Coordinates of C-alpha atoms in Angstrom, one line a residue:
Chain A
M1 CA 35.8 10.7 18.7
F2 CA 34.0 13.3 20.5
D3 CA 37.4 15.1 19.9
F4 CA 37.1 14.8 16.2
A5 CA 33.2 14.6 15.9
R6 CA 34.2 18.3 18.3
E7 CA 36.7 19.1 15.2
I8 CA 34.3 18.7 12.6
L9 CA 31.4 20.4 13.2
Q10 CA 33.6 23.6 13.8
Y11 CA 32.9 23.2 10.1
P12 CA 30.4 24.9 9.8
F13 CA 29.2 23.4 5.8
I14 CA 29.5 19.9 7.6
F15 CA 27.5 21.3 10.6
K16 CA 25.0 22.3 8.2
A17 CA 25.6 19.2 6.0
L18 CA 25.0 16.9 9.3
V19 CA 21.5 18.8 10.5
V20 CA 19.9 18.8 6.5
G21 CA 21.1 15.1 6.1
I22 CA 19.7 13.9 9.6
F23 CA 16.0 15.1 8.5
V24 CA 15.8 14.1 5.4
S25 CA 17.5 10.9 5.4
F26 CA 15.3 10.1 8.2
C27 CA 12.2 11.1 6.2
C28 CA 12.9 9.7 3.0
A29 CA 13.3 6.2 4.5
I30 CA 10.4 6.3 6.6
L31 CA 8.6 7.2 3.8
G32 CA 9.9 4.3 1.6
V33 CA 8.6 1.7 3.8
S34 CA 5.4 2.3 1.8
L35 CA 7.3 2.8 -1.6
V36 CA 9.3 -0.4 -1.8
L37 CA 6.8 -2.6 0.2
K38 CA 4.0 -1.5 -3.1
R39 CA 6.9 -2.3 -5.4
Y40 CA 6.9 1.4 -6.0
S41 CA 10.5 1.6 -5.7
M42 CA 11.4 3.3 -9.1
I43 CA 9.8 6.0 -8.2
G44 CA 12.7 8.0 -6.6
D45 CA 14.9 7.3 -9.3
G46 CA 12.4 8.9 -12.0
L47 CA 12.1 11.7 -9.7
S48 CA 15.2 12.4 -8.7
H49 CA 15.8 12.6 -12.7
V50 CA 13.2 15.3 -13.2
G51 CA 14.5 17.3 -9.9
F52 CA 18.1 16.7 -11.6
S53 CA 16.9 18.9 -15.2
A54 CA 14.4 21.0 -13.6
L55 CA 16.8 22.6 -10.9
S56 CA 20.0 22.5 -13.8
I57 CA 17.0 24.6 -16.0
A58 CA 16.5 26.8 -12.7
V59 CA 20.0 27.5 -12.6
V60 CA 21.0 28.0 -16.0
M61 CA 18.0 31.0 -15.8
N62 CA 18.9 32.1 -12.5
W63 CA 15.7 31.1 -11.2
A64 CA 15.8 29.7 -7.7
P65 CA 16.1 26.1 -8.0
L66 CA 14.5 24.5 -5.4
L67 CA 11.1 27.1 -6.0
V68 CA 11.1 26.1 -9.7
S69 CA 12.1 22.6 -9.0
I70 CA 9.8 21.2 -6.9
P71 CA 6.6 21.7 -8.2
V72 CA 7.7 20.5 -11.7
V73 CA 8.5 17.4 -9.5
I74 CA 5.7 17.3 -7.6
L75 CA 3.7 17.2 -11.3
A76 CA 6.0 14.2 -12.6
A77 CA 5.0 12.7 -9.5
V78 CA 1.1 12.9 -9.7
L79 CA 1.4 12.2 -13.1
L80 CA 3.3 8.6 -12.8
L81 CA 0.8 7.7 -10.5
R82 CA -1.9 8.6 -12.7
L83 CA -0.3 6.5 -15.2
S84 CA 0.1 3.0 -13.3
E85 CA -3.2 3.9 -12.0
K86 CA -5.1 3.7 -14.9
N87 CA -3.3 0.1 -15.9
K88 CA -2.4 2.6 -19.4
M89 CA 1.2 1.9 -18.5
Q90 CA 3.5 -0.5 -16.2
G91 CA 4.5 1.5 -13.2
D92 CA 8.1 0.7 -13.9
A93 CA 7.8 1.4 -17.8
A94 CA 6.3 5.0 -16.9
I95 CA 9.1 5.4 -14.4
A96 CA 12.0 4.6 -17.2
L97 CA 9.8 7.5 -20.0
I98 CA 9.7 9.5 -17.9
S99 CA 13.4 10.5 -15.5
A100 CA 14.4 9.5 -19.0
S101 CA 13.3 11.8 -21.5
S102 CA 13.1 14.6 -18.9
L103 CA 16.8 14.2 -18.3
A104 CA 17.2 14.5 -21.7
F105 CA 15.5 17.7 -21.9
G106 CA 17.6 18.8 -19.2
I107 CA 20.7 18.3 -20.7
I108 CA 20.2 19.5 -23.8
F109 CA 18.9 22.4 -22.4
V110 CA 22.2 22.9 -20.0
S111 CA 24.5 22.4 -23.2
L112 CA 22.7 25.2 -25.1
A113 CA 23.1 27.7 -22.3
N114 CA 26.6 27.4 -21.2
G115 CA 27.1 23.3 -21.6
I116 CA 28.0 21.8 -17.5
N117 CA 28.7 24.0 -15.0
A118 CA 29.8 22.8 -11.5
D119 CA 26.5 24.2 -10.0
V120 CA 24.9 21.7 -12.2
F121 CA 27.6 18.8 -11.7
G122 CA 27.1 19.2 -8.4
Y123 CA 23.0 18.4 -8.5
M124 CA 24.2 15.6 -10.6
F125 CA 26.6 13.7 -7.7
G126 CA 25.9 15.8 -4.9
S127 CA 27.8 18.9 -3.0
I128 CA 27.6 18.7 1.1
L129 CA 29.5 22.0 0.4
A130 CA 26.7 24.1 -2.4
I131 CA 24.3 24.1 1.1
N132 CA 23.5 27.6 2.3
Q133 CA 21.8 29.1 5.0
S134 CA 18.0 28.8 3.5
D135 CA 18.5 25.2 2.5
V136 CA 19.0 24.0 6.4
F137 CA 15.9 26.3 7.1
L138 CA 13.7 25.0 4.0
S139 CA 14.6 21.4 4.2
I140 CA 13.7 21.1 8.3
C141 CA 11.0 22.7 7.5
I142 CA 9.4 20.9 5.0
S143 CA 11.3 17.5 6.8
S144 CA 9.1 18.4 9.4
I145 CA 6.2 19.0 7.3
V146 CA 6.1 15.6 5.7
L147 CA 6.6 13.9 9.6
V148 CA 3.8 15.4 10.8
L149 CA 1.7 14.6 7.5
F150 CA 2.9 10.7 7.8
I151 CA 2.2 11.2 11.3
M152 CA -1.2 11.5 11.0
S153 CA -1.6 9.1 8.2
Y154 CA 0.1 6.1 9.4
N155 CA -2.1 3.6 9.4
K156 CA -4.0 5.0 6.8
I157 CA -0.7 4.7 4.8
F158 CA -0.1 0.9 6.2
L159 CA -3.7 -0.9 4.9
V160 CA -3.1 1.7 1.5
T161 CA 0.5 0.1 1.7
F162 CA -1.1 -3.9 2.1
D163 CA -3.8 -4.2 0.7
E164 CA -5.3 -1.3 -2.1
N165 CA -8.6 -3.4 -3.3
F166 CA -9.3 -3.9 0.8
A167 CA -8.7 -0.1 1.2
N168 CA -11.0 1.0 -1.5
A169 CA -13.6 -1.4 -1.3
T170 CA -13.9 0.1 2.2
G171 CA -14.5 3.6 1.4
I172 CA -11.3 4.3 2.2
N173 CA -9.5 7.7 -0.1
V174 CA -6.7 5.4 -1.5
R175 CA -6.4 7.7 -4.6
L176 CA -5.4 10.5 -1.6
Y177 CA -3.2 8.6 0.4
N178 CA -1.1 7.3 -2.4
T179 CA -0.9 11.0 -3.6
L180 CA 0.0 12.0 -1.1
L181 CA 2.7 9.9 -0.3
S182 CA 4.2 10.5 -4.4
I183 CA 3.9 14.2 -3.4
L184 CA 5.7 14.1 -0.3
T185 CA 8.5 11.5 -2.0
G186 CA 9.3 13.9 -4.9
I187 CA 10.1 17.2 -2.2
M188 CA 12.4 15.3 0.0
I189 CA 13.7 14.2 -3.2
V190 CA 14.3 17.4 -4.5
V191 CA 15.6 18.5 -1.0
G192 CA 17.7 15.4 -0.8
M193 CA 19.6 16.2 -4.2
R194 CA 22.0 18.8 -2.9
I195 CA 23.6 16.0 -0.4
M196 CA 24.1 12.7 -2.0
G197 CA 22.8 14.9 -5.8
A198 CA 20.4 13.3 -8.4
L199 CA 22.2 9.5 -8.9
L200 CA 21.9 8.4 -5.7
V201 CA 19.3 10.1 -4.0
S202 CA 16.6 7.9 -4.1
S203 CA 19.3 4.9 -2.4
L204 CA 17.9 6.6 0.9
I205 CA 14.6 5.5 0.2
V206 CA 14.9 2.4 -1.0
F207 CA 18.1 0.9 1.1
P208 CA 16.4 1.2 4.6
T209 CA 13.9 -0.8 4.0
L210 CA 15.7 -3.2 2.0
S211 CA 17.6 -3.6 5.2
S212 CA 14.8 -3.5 8.0
V213 CA 12.6 -6.0 5.9
K214 CA 15.6 -9.1 6.4
M215 CA 14.6 -8.6 10.3
C216 CA 11.4 -7.0 11.0
K217 CA 8.5 -8.6 11.5
Y218 CA 6.1 -5.6 12.0
F219 CA 5.7 -3.1 9.5
K220 CA 6.0 -0.4 12.8
S221 CA 9.3 -2.0 14.0
V222 CA 10.1 -2.0 9.6
V223 CA 9.5 1.8 9.9
I224 CA 11.3 3.1 13.0
N225 CA 14.3 0.2 11.6
S226 CA 14.6 2.0 8.6
A227 CA 14.5 5.8 9.7
I228 CA 17.6 4.7 12.6
I229 CA 19.8 2.4 9.9
S230 CA 19.1 5.8 7.3
V231 CA 20.7 7.9 9.8
L232 CA 23.2 6.4 11.3
S233 CA 24.3 5.2 8.2
F234 CA 24.4 8.9 6.7
V235 CA 26.2 10.2 9.1
T236 CA 28.8 7.4 9.6
G237 CA 28.8 8.2 5.8
L238 CA 29.3 12.1 6.1
F239 CA 32.1 11.7 8.3
I240 CA 33.9 9.1 6.8
S241 CA 33.7 10.8 3.1
Y242 CA 35.1 13.8 4.9
I243 CA 37.8 11.9 7.3
F244 CA 39.2 10.4 3.2
S245 CA 37.7 13.1 1.4
I246 CA 35.7 11.7 -1.0
P247 CA 32.5 12.4 -2.3
A248 CA 29.4 12.2 0.5
G249 CA 26.9 11.1 -1.2
A250 CA 28.7 7.4 -3.0
T251 CA 29.7 7.1 0.6
I252 CA 26.6 7.4 2.2
V253 CA 25.0 4.8 0.1
I254 CA 28.4 2.3 0.8
I255 CA 27.2 2.5 3.7
N256 CA 24.1 1.7 3.6
L257 CA 25.1 -1.5 1.7
F258 CA 27.1 -2.7 4.3
A259 CA 25.0 -2.3 6.5
F260 CA 21.8 -4.1 4.0
I261 CA 25.1 -7.3 3.9
L262 CA 24.9 -6.6 7.7
Y263 CA 21.4 -7.1 7.8
S264 CA 20.8 -9.3 5.2
I265 CA 23.1 -12.0 7.1
F266 CA 21.6 -11.4 10.4
G267 CA 18.3 -12.7 8.9
F268 CA 19.9 -15.5 7.2
I269 CA 21.0 -16.7 10.8
K270 CA 17.6 -15.7 12.6
E271 CA 15.4 -17.9 10.2
R272 CA 17.9 -20.8 10.4
V273 CA 18.2 -20.5 14.2
Chain B
M1 CA -34.5 -3.5 4.7
I2 CA -32.7 -3.3 1.6
L3 CA -29.2 -3.0 1.8
L4 CA -28.2 -2.2 -2.2
K5 CA -29.9 -2.5 -5.4
F6 CA -28.8 -3.3 -9.6
E7 CA -31.3 -2.6 -12.1
N8 CA -30.4 -3.3 -15.1
V9 CA -26.8 -3.3 -14.8
T10 CA -24.6 -4.3 -17.8
L11 CA -20.8 -5.0 -16.3
S12 CA -18.3 -5.1 -19.5
Y13 CA -14.2 -5.9 -19.4
G14 CA -12.8 -3.4 -22.6
N15 CA -14.9 -4.4 -25.5
T16 CA -16.1 -7.9 -24.4
T17 CA -20.0 -7.6 -21.8
V18 CA -19.2 -9.8 -19.3
I19 CA -22.6 -9.5 -17.0
E20 CA -26.0 -7.9 -19.5
N21 CA -28.8 -6.5 -18.1
F22 CA -28.9 -8.2 -14.5
S23 CA -31.2 -7.2 -10.9
M24 CA -31.6 -8.0 -8.2
E25 CA -31.8 -6.8 -4.6
L26 CA -30.1 -7.1 -1.7
S27 CA -31.8 -7.0 2.1
A28 CA -30.5 -7.0 5.7
G29 CA -29.3 -10.3 7.1
D30 CA -29.7 -11.8 3.5
Y31 CA -27.1 -14.5 2.8
L32 CA -26.4 -14.5 -1.0
C33 CA -23.8 -16.7 -3.0
V34 CA -22.4 -16.4 -6.0
V35 CA -21.4 -19.3 -8.0
G36 CA -20.0 -20.0 -11.6
E37 CA -16.9 -21.9 -13.4
N38 CA -14.3 -20.1 -13.7
G39 CA -14.4 -16.6 -16.2
S40 CA -18.3 -16.6 -16.0
G41 CA -17.5 -12.9 -14.3
K42 CA -18.0 -13.6 -10.3
S43 CA -14.9 -10.7 -10.3
T44 CA -16.5 -8.5 -12.3
F45 CA -19.5 -8.5 -10.2
L46 CA -18.1 -8.5 -6.9
K47 CA -16.0 -5.2 -8.8
G48 CA -19.2 -3.5 -9.6
L49 CA -20.9 -4.2 -6.2
L50 CA -18.3 -2.6 -4.5
G51 CA -17.9 0.5 -6.5
L52 CA -15.2 -0.2 -7.9
K53 CA -16.5 -0.5 -11.2
P54 CA -19.0 2.0 -13.2
P55 CA -21.5 -0.2 -14.5
A56 CA -21.8 0.0 -18.7
R57 CA -25.6 1.0 -17.9
G58 CA -28.1 0.4 -15.3
K59 CA -27.8 1.4 -12.1
I60 CA -26.0 -0.2 -8.9
S61 CA -27.0 2.2 -5.8
L62 CA -26.4 1.6 -2.0
V63 CA -29.7 2.0 -0.8
G64 CA -29.6 1.3 3.0
L65 CA -26.0 1.3 3.4
E66 CA -22.8 3.9 2.9
Q67 CA -19.8 2.3 1.7
R68 CA -17.1 3.4 5.1
E69 CA -20.0 -0.1 6.9
I70 CA -18.5 -2.7 4.1
G71 CA -16.5 -5.9 5.0
Y72 CA -14.7 -7.0 2.5
L73 CA -12.1 -10.5 2.2
P74 CA -10.4 -9.9 -0.9
Q75 CA -8.2 -12.5 -2.2
K76 CA -4.7 -12.2 -1.1
T77 CA -2.2 -10.8 -3.6
D78 CA 1.3 -10.9 -4.7
I79 CA 2.6 -8.1 -2.2
Q80 CA 1.2 -9.4 1.0
K81 CA 3.4 -12.9 0.5
N82 CA 6.5 -12.0 2.0
F83 CA 4.8 -8.0 4.3
P84 CA 6.2 -7.4 7.1
A85 CA 3.2 -7.1 9.0
S86 CA 1.9 -8.0 12.6
V87 CA -1.7 -9.4 13.0
N88 CA -2.6 -7.4 15.3
E89 CA -1.9 -4.3 13.3
I90 CA -3.4 -5.7 10.1
V91 CA -6.6 -6.6 12.3
L92 CA -6.9 -3.1 13.8
S93 CA -6.7 -1.9 10.3
G94 CA -10.7 -2.6 9.2
C95 CA -11.6 -0.5 11.9
L96 CA -9.9 3.0 9.3
N97 CA -13.2 3.2 7.7
E98 CA -14.8 4.9 10.7
C99 CA -11.5 7.7 11.1
G100 CA -11.2 10.9 9.2
F101 CA -8.2 11.6 8.2
L102 CA -6.5 11.8 11.6
S103 CA -6.3 7.8 11.5
F104 CA -5.4 6.5 15.1
Y105 CA -6.9 3.8 17.4
S106 CA -9.6 4.6 19.9
K107 CA -9.8 2.2 23.0
R108 CA -13.4 0.7 21.5
Q109 CA -11.4 0.4 18.3
K110 CA -9.0 -1.5 19.8
N111 CA -11.1 -3.6 21.6
M112 CA -13.1 -4.4 18.7
A113 CA -10.1 -5.8 17.1
I114 CA -9.4 -8.1 19.6
E115 CA -13.0 -9.7 20.1
N116 CA -12.7 -10.4 16.5
M117 CA -9.9 -12.1 17.2
D118 CA -11.2 -14.4 19.4
L119 CA -14.3 -14.7 17.7
L120 CA -11.5 -16.5 15.0
G121 CA -9.7 -17.9 17.1
I122 CA -6.1 -16.3 16.8
R123 CA -5.8 -14.1 19.5
D124 CA -2.7 -15.8 20.2
L125 CA -1.2 -15.1 17.2
K126 CA -2.0 -11.9 17.7
N127 CA 2.0 -10.4 17.8
E128 CA 3.2 -13.2 14.8
S129 CA 4.3 -12.1 11.4
F130 CA 1.7 -12.2 8.6
K131 CA 4.1 -14.1 6.6
E132 CA 4.8 -16.7 9.1
I133 CA 1.6 -18.2 9.5
S134 CA -0.1 -21.0 8.0
G135 CA -2.6 -20.2 5.0
G136 CA -5.7 -20.6 7.2
Q137 CA -4.9 -17.9 9.7
Q138 CA -4.3 -15.5 7.1
Q139 CA -7.5 -16.6 5.7
R140 CA -8.6 -16.3 9.4
V141 CA -6.7 -13.0 10.1
L142 CA -8.6 -11.5 7.2
L143 CA -11.5 -12.7 8.1
A144 CA -11.4 -10.6 11.8
R145 CA -9.9 -7.6 10.1
A146 CA -13.5 -7.9 7.3
L147 CA -15.5 -7.6 10.6
C148 CA -14.0 -5.2 12.4
A149 CA -14.6 -3.2 8.6
A150 CA -18.3 -4.7 8.9
K151 CA -20.8 -3.1 9.6
K152 CA -24.1 -4.2 7.7
I153 CA -22.8 -6.3 4.8
L154 CA -19.9 -8.9 4.3
I155 CA -18.6 -9.9 0.9
L156 CA -16.1 -12.6 0.9
D157 CA -14.0 -13.5 -2.2
E158 CA -12.9 -17.0 -2.1
P159 CA -12.9 -17.0 1.1
C160 CA -11.8 -21.0 1.0
A161 CA -9.5 -20.9 -1.4
G162 CA -6.3 -22.6 -0.9
L163 CA -7.8 -24.4 2.4
D164 CA -8.1 -27.6 3.2
P165 CA -12.0 -29.3 3.5
V166 CA -12.2 -29.5 7.5
I167 CA -10.4 -25.8 7.7
S168 CA -13.3 -24.3 4.7
K169 CA -16.0 -26.0 6.2
K170 CA -15.8 -24.5 9.9
F171 CA -14.9 -21.6 8.2
Y172 CA -18.2 -21.8 6.3
K173 CA -19.3 -22.2 9.5
I174 CA -18.1 -19.2 11.4
I175 CA -19.6 -17.2 8.5
K176 CA -23.0 -18.7 8.8
N177 CA -22.6 -17.8 12.0
I178 CA -22.1 -14.1 12.0
N179 CA -24.9 -14.0 9.6
I180 CA -27.1 -14.7 12.5
N181 CA -25.6 -13.7 15.4
K182 CA -24.7 -10.3 14.3
N183 CA -27.4 -9.7 11.6
I184 CA -24.6 -8.7 8.7
A185 CA -25.0 -9.5 5.4
I186 CA -23.0 -11.9 3.7
V187 CA -22.3 -11.5 -0.2
M188 CA -19.9 -14.7 -0.9
V189 CA -18.4 -15.6 -4.2
S190 CA -17.1 -19.2 -4.6
H191 CA -16.9 -21.9 -7.0
D192 CA -16.9 -25.0 -4.3
I193 CA -20.1 -25.3 -4.6
R194 CA -21.6 -27.7 -2.5
P195 CA -20.5 -26.6 1.1
A196 CA -20.8 -22.7 0.3
L197 CA -24.3 -23.1 -0.7
S198 CA -24.8 -25.0 3.1
G199 CA -25.3 -21.8 5.0
A200 CA -27.0 -19.4 1.9
N201 CA -30.1 -18.6 1.8
A202 CA -30.2 -16.6 -1.9
V203 CA -27.8 -18.0 -5.0
I204 CA -26.5 -15.9 -8.0
H205 CA -26.2 -18.3 -10.3
M206 CA -23.2 -16.8 -13.3
Q207 CA -23.0 -16.2 -16.4
Q208 CA -23.3 -14.2 -19.4
K209 CA -26.8 -13.2 -18.1
P210 CA -26.7 -14.2 -14.7
I211 CA -30.0 -16.1 -13.0
F212 CA -31.0 -15.1 -9.2
F213 CA -32.3 -17.5 -7.2
K214 CA -34.3 -16.2 -3.5
T215 CA -34.0 -19.5 -2.6
V216 CA -30.7 -22.6 -2.4
E217 CA -34.1 -24.8 -3.2
K218 CA -35.3 -23.0 -6.4
Y219 CA -31.6 -23.0 -7.8
R220 CA -31.2 -26.7 -6.9
E221 CA -33.9 -27.8 -8.9
S222 CA -33.0 -25.4 -11.8
F223 CA -30.6 -26.6 -15.4
S224 CA -27.8 -24.4 -14.8
Y225 CA -27.0 -26.2 -11.1
K226 CA -27.7 -29.7 -12.5
R227 CA -25.3 -28.7 -15.4
F228 CA -22.5 -27.2 -13.1
L229 CA -22.1 -30.1 -11.2
G230 CA -21.8 -32.6 -14.8
G231 CA -25.2 -34.0 -13.4
V232 CA -26.7 -33.2 -16.9

């Protein structure tokens, strides 16, 4: 096992993917707890489509991909939040609207320019080969910022997730924390897209929490457990994808699915006993 | 000391006016009961009171009171039914209105949470999961959280909805004790009128033009009360 690990870590691209992936899957999992419990799971999916379009346009135009797409996704995150907050539209409908239309824009733009090229394809389905030195650096920085902000406002995030009405009534700035969560989610989605691809990155947000709530009774244990499942699933998925030469993103999702099924079974047994 | 004031307040929902031209004052130590039929505007009144709904006309002002000195017991939401959270986590979160952006709990706040759990007899449940305790226990957990937040006023939205009469009676007693012992003003919305009125010293009868009664006796003599109970 150790020999195997040593062997594949000799490949710099695997090592980079591992570092980026561990940070990203950790942060996505802890952000996901609040989003899933608030019944706002689909925001990740919506934002990944927005991110995909922004990245493809940036590639076609030869702009720096992350620097273009992160602000665009943040903007979309805030817009989604406002739309559902004001009850102008239901949250899920707003997400469907924004994600489909941004994807449409992206695809038309790319096909007008030069058709789907390898880079664009990579953003769609993820490609660990595409990760370079600056991606590693950037994703570590961003993940650390996300982690620090999350820990600092952890208790308030709990309150805003559990009971928005109470938080509002007692003078807590609910909007600030909702906005913070959406923005951090948007950023993590963009960073995670390199590995997982736009179509699968939202699973990093949703799956670990869904598994954890089957077994955990406390908010804190859900957060910690989600982070652990997420990182373990990522590492296992990456190694398996290397052994069988199958796509990394898809493998990681399947491992997460296994974890979910396992937790569901244990949860079911625990309830009966 | 006056805590808050309604001056010629009109509250509306979309194009319908729910409450029209209503004035009242609430002082420290008051126990105000808000009664009325379903759809008479009780919830809208509370939203106005909590500053969640700006009035269409008139003015609602907090006088000797800040938003963060309010304790609130909302109705349970759908999300909470299956929410993984311990009783301790929930009660403690009531203390957050004292915290800045860095939201960690101090020793004093942890003690306060325990004190309030003691007061409501739920200390044994400290490490239980919210979704696994009974409805009456959940209600006491939410009240303990509200007490952690309440410095001057406690606002309760149907605190006994879904509880059986015996537990309700205990609940009203606890609320009255809080009112007297901690000198915290109470505003309670309720539809089970008789037990709710037992501790109150003022009443608002909700209808399009709400009527404010300074004492429960006056309310009991009124036409609104008799009609509400079906006597007239």
